[in-house]
Coordinates of C-alpha atoms in Angstrom, one line a residue:
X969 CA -0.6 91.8 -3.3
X970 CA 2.6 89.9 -3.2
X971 CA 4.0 89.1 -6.7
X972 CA 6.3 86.4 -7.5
X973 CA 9.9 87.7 -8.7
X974 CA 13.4 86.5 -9.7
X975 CA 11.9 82.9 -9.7
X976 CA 11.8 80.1 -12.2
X977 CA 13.1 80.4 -15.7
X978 CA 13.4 83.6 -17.5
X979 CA 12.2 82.6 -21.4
X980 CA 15.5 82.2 -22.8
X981 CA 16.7 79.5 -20.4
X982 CA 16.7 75.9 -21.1
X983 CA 13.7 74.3 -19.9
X984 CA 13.4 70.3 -19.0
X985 CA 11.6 68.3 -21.9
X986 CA 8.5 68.0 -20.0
X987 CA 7.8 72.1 -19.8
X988 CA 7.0 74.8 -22.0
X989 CA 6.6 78.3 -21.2
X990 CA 3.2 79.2 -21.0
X991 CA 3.9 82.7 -22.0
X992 CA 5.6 81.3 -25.2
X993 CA 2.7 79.2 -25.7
X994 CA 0.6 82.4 -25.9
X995 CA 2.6 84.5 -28.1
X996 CA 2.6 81.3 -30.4
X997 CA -1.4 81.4 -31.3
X998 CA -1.2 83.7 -33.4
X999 CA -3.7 86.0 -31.5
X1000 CA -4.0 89.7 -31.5
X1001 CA -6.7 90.6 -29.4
X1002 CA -7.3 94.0 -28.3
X1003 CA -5.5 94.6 -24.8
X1004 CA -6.7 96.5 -22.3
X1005 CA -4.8 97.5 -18.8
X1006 CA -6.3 94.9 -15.6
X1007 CA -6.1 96.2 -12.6
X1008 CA -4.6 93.1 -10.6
X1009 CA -6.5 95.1 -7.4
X1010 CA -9.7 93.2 -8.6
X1011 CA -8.6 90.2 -7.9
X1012 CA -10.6 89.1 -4.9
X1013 CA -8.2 87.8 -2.1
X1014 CA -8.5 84.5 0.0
X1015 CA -10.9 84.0 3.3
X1016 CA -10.9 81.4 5.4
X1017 CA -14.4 80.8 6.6
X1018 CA -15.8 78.1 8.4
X1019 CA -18.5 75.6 7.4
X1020 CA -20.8 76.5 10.0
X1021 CA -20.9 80.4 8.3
X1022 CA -21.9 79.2 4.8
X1023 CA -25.7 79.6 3.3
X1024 CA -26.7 78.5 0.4
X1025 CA -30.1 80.2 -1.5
X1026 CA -33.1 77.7 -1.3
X1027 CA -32.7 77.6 -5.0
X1028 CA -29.5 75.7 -5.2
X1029 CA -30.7 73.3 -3.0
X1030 CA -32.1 71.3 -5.9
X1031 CA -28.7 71.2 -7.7
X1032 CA -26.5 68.9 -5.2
X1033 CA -25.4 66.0 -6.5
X1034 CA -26.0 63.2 -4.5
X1035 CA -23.6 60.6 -6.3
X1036 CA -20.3 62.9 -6.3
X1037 CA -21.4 63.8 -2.2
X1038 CA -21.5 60.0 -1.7
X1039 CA -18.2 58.5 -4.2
X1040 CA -16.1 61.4 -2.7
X1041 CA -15.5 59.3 0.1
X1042 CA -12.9 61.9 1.8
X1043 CA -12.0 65.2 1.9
X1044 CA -8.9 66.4 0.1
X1045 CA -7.7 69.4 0.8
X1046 CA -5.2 69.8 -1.7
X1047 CA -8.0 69.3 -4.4
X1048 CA -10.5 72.2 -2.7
X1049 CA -10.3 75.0 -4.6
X1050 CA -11.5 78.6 -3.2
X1051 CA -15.2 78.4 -2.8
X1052 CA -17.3 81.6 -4.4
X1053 CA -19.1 84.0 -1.9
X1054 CA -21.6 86.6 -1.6
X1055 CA -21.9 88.8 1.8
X1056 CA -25.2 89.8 2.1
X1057 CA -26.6 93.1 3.6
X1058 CA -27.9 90.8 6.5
X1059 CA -24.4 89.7 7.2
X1060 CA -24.5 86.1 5.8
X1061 CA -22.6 84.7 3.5
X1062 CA -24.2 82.8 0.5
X1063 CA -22.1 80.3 -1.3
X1064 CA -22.8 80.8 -5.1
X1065 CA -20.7 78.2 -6.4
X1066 CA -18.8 75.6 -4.1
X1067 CA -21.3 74.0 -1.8
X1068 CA -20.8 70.2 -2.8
X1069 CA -16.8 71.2 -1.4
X1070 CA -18.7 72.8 1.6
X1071 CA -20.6 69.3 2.4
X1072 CA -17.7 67.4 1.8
X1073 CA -15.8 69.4 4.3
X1074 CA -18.8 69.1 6.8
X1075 CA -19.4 65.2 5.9
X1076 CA -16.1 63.6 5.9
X1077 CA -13.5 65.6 8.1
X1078 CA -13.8 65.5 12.2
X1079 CA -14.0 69.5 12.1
X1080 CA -17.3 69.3 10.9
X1081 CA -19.0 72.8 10.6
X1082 CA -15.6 74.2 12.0
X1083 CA -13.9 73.4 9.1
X1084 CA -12.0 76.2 7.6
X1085 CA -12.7 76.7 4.1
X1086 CA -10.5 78.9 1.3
X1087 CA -13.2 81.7 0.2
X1088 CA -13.5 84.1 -2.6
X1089 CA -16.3 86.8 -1.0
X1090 CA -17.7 89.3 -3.0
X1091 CA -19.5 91.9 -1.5
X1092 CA -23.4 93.1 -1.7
X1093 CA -24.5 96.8 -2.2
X1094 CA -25.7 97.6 0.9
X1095 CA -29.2 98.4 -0.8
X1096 CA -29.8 95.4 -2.2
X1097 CA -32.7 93.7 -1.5
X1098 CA -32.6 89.7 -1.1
X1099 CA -34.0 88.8 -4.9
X1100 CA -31.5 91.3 -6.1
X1101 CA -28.5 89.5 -4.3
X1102 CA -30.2 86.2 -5.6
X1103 CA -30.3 87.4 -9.0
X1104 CA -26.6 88.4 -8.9
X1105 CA -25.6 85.7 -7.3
X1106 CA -27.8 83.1 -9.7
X1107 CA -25.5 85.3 -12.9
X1108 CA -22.2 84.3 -11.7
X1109 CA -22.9 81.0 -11.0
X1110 CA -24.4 80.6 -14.3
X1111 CA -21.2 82.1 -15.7
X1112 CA -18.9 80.0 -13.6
X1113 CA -20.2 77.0 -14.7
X1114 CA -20.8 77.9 -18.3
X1115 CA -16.9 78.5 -17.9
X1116 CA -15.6 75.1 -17.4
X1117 CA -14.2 72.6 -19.4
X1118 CA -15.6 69.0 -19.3
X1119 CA -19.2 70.3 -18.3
X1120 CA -22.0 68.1 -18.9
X1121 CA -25.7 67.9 -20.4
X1122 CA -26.8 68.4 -16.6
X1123 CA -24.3 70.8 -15.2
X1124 CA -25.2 73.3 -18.4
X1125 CA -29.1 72.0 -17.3
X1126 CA -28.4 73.4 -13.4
X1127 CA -26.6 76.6 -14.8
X1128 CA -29.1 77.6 -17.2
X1129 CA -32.0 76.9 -14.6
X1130 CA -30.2 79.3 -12.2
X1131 CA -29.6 82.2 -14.7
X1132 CA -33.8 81.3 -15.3
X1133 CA -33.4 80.2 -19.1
X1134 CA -36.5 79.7 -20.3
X1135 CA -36.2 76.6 -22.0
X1136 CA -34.3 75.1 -18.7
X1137 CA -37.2 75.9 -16.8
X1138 CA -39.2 74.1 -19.4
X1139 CA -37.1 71.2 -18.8
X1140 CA -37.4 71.4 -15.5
X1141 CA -41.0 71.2 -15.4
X1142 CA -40.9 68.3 -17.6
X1143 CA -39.1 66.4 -15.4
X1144 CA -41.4 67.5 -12.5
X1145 CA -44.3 66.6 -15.2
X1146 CA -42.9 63.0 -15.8
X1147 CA -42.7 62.6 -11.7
X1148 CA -38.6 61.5 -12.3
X1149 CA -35.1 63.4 -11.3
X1150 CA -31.9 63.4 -13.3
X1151 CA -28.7 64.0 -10.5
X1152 CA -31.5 65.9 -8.0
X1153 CA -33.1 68.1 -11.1
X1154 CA -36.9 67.4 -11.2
X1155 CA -39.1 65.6 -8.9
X1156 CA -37.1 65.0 -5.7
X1157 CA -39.6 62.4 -4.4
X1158 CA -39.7 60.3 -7.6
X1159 CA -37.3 57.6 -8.3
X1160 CA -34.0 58.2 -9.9
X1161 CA -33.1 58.2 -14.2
X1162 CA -30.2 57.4 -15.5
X1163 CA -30.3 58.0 -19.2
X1164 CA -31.0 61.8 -19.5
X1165 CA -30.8 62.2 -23.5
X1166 CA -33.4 59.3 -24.1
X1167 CA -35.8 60.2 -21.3
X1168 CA -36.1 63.7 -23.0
X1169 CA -36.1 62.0 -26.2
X1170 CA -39.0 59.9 -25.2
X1171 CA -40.6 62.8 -23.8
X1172 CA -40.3 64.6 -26.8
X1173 CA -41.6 61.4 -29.4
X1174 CA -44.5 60.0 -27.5
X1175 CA -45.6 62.7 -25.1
X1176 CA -46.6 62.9 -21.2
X1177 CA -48.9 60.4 -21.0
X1178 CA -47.0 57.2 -22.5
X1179 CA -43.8 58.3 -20.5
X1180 CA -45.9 58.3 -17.5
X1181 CA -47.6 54.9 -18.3
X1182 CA -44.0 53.3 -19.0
X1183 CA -42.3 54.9 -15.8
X1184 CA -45.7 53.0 -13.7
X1185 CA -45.2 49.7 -15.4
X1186 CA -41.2 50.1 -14.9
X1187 CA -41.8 50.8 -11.2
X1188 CA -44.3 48.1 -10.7
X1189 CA -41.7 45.9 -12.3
X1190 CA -39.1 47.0 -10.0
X1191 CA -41.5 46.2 -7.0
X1192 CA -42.4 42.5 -8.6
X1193 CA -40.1 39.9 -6.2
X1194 CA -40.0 37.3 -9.3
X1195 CA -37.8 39.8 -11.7
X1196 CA -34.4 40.4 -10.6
X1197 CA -33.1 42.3 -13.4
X1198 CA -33.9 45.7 -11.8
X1199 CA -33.8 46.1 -8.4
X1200 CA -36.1 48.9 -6.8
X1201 CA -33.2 51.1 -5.2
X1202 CA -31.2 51.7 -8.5
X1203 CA -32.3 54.2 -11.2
X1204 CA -34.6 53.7 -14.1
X1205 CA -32.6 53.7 -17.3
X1206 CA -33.7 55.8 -19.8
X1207 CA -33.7 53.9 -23.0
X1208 CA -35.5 51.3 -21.6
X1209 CA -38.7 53.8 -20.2
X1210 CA -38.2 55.3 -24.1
X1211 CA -38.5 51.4 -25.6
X1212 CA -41.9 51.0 -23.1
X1213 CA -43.4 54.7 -24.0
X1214 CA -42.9 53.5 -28.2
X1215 CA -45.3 50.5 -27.2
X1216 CA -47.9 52.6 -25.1
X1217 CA -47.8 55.2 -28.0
X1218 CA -48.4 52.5 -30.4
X1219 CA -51.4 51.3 -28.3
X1220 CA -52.7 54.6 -28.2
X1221 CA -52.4 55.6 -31.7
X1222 CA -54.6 52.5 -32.8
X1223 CA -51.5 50.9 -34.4
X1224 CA -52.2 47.5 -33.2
X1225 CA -55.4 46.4 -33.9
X1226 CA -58.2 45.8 -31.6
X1227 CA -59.1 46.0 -27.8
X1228 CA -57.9 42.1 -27.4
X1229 CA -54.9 43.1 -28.9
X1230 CA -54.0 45.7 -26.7
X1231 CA -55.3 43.4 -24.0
X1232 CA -52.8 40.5 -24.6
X1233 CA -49.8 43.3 -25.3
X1234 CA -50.7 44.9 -21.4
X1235 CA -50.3 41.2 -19.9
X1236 CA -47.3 40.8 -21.8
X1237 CA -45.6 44.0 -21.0
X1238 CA -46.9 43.2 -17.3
X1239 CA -46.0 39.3 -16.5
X1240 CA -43.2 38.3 -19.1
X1241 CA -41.0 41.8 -19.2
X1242 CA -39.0 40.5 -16.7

């Protein structure tokens, strides 16, 4: 491994305003954590391998996110950062974190599935059998993802489901229940919710049943040619099916009154939403 030497600033050199040494900025924290010698050999080297090579387990296909593929619009090169790979005993390579860089490259350049990609490959005992490498490989990227900065309710959602959490799985199934996705999680088939944190919410308050009545009535909305406030290709919002399953709870609970008064609420929910 090459090593960078008698380059930049040594630390008692003036620096422009705009930098600060980031070993400086270490020493300066205060820390004293025990140290151990690294072995700079494990660092796993750089390998360019085309698209066309790449796998990804069945159980990631779930986790692509379909907005970020489609508002990329390009593929930049200089923002592709090495992709993480297992070798397999079989001799394929299965992409454990990196594969919406991987579609990118296959979507928007002319190279296609030729498309060289920066790789990080790790490789498999050659004992292993296939839901061994899927375990290991389902660990890291659980790891890597639990890693970054910025992540969000649904990233930590797709990380937890691959390291099999019990309570994502949970979710999961909820979701599946509900017949909705959130970014690809849940039912793929269903339509589309925007609004994760209420739609669990609601889910949580008024139960299966009254979430499913309110996603029906949202849909049939959506469908209806004389409301234009929602058309039927963009996502349900999530506060809105939690404001409809409060109402269906409240009509199931008996909080209302009689059958007539349930009656007139359905015809209002159904012809004057909108």
């Amino acid at each position: 491994m090459s090593v960078l030497v008698n380059s930049g600033n040594p630390l008692n050199a003036t620096l422009p305003p705009s930098l600060v040494s980031i070993t400086n900025l270490a020493l300066d924290l205060g820390l004293s954590p025990k140290k151990k010698l690294f072995d700079v050999d494990t660092y796993i080297p750089i390998t360019y391998i085309p698209a066309n090579k790449l796998f990804v387990d069945k159980e990631f296909q779930r986790l692509v996110i379909m907005s970020f593929i489609k508002g990329a619009k390009e593929f930049d090169g200089t923002m592709a950062r090495p992709l993480y790979v297992f070798l397999r005993p079989n001799g394929e390579y299965a992409v454990a974190d990196g594969q919406h860089t991987t579609i990118l490259g296959i979507l928007y350049t002319t190279q296609g599935g030729e498309l060289p990609l920066p790789c990080q490959v790790i490789e498999h005992p050659k004992n292993f059998t296939e839901q061994q490498c899927i375990d290991v490989e389902a660990v890291k990227f659980g790891k890597l993802n639990k890693n970054r900065r910025n992540v969000t309710k649904i990233d930590q959602l797709r990380a937890n489901i691959a390291l099999k959490d019990e309570t994502a799985l949970e979710i999961l199934e909820a979701l599946v229940d509900m017949g909705v996705h959130v970014e690809n999680l849940g039912d793929s088939d269903g339509p589309e919710v925007f609004g994760y944190d209420k739609l669990m919410e609601a889910h949580k308050t008024y139960g299966l049943s009254c979430v499913r009545k309110s996603i029906h009535l949202y849909r049939k909305i959506q469908k209806d040619n004389r409301f234009k406030w929602n058309g039927i290709d963009k996502p349900l919002n999530g506060g809105l099916i939690g404001g409809l399953s409060a109402v269906f709870y409240l009509m199931d609970g008996q909080f209302i009154g009689g059958a007539a008064k349930k009656d007139a609420l359905n015809e209002y929910l159904e012809d004057y939403l909108g």
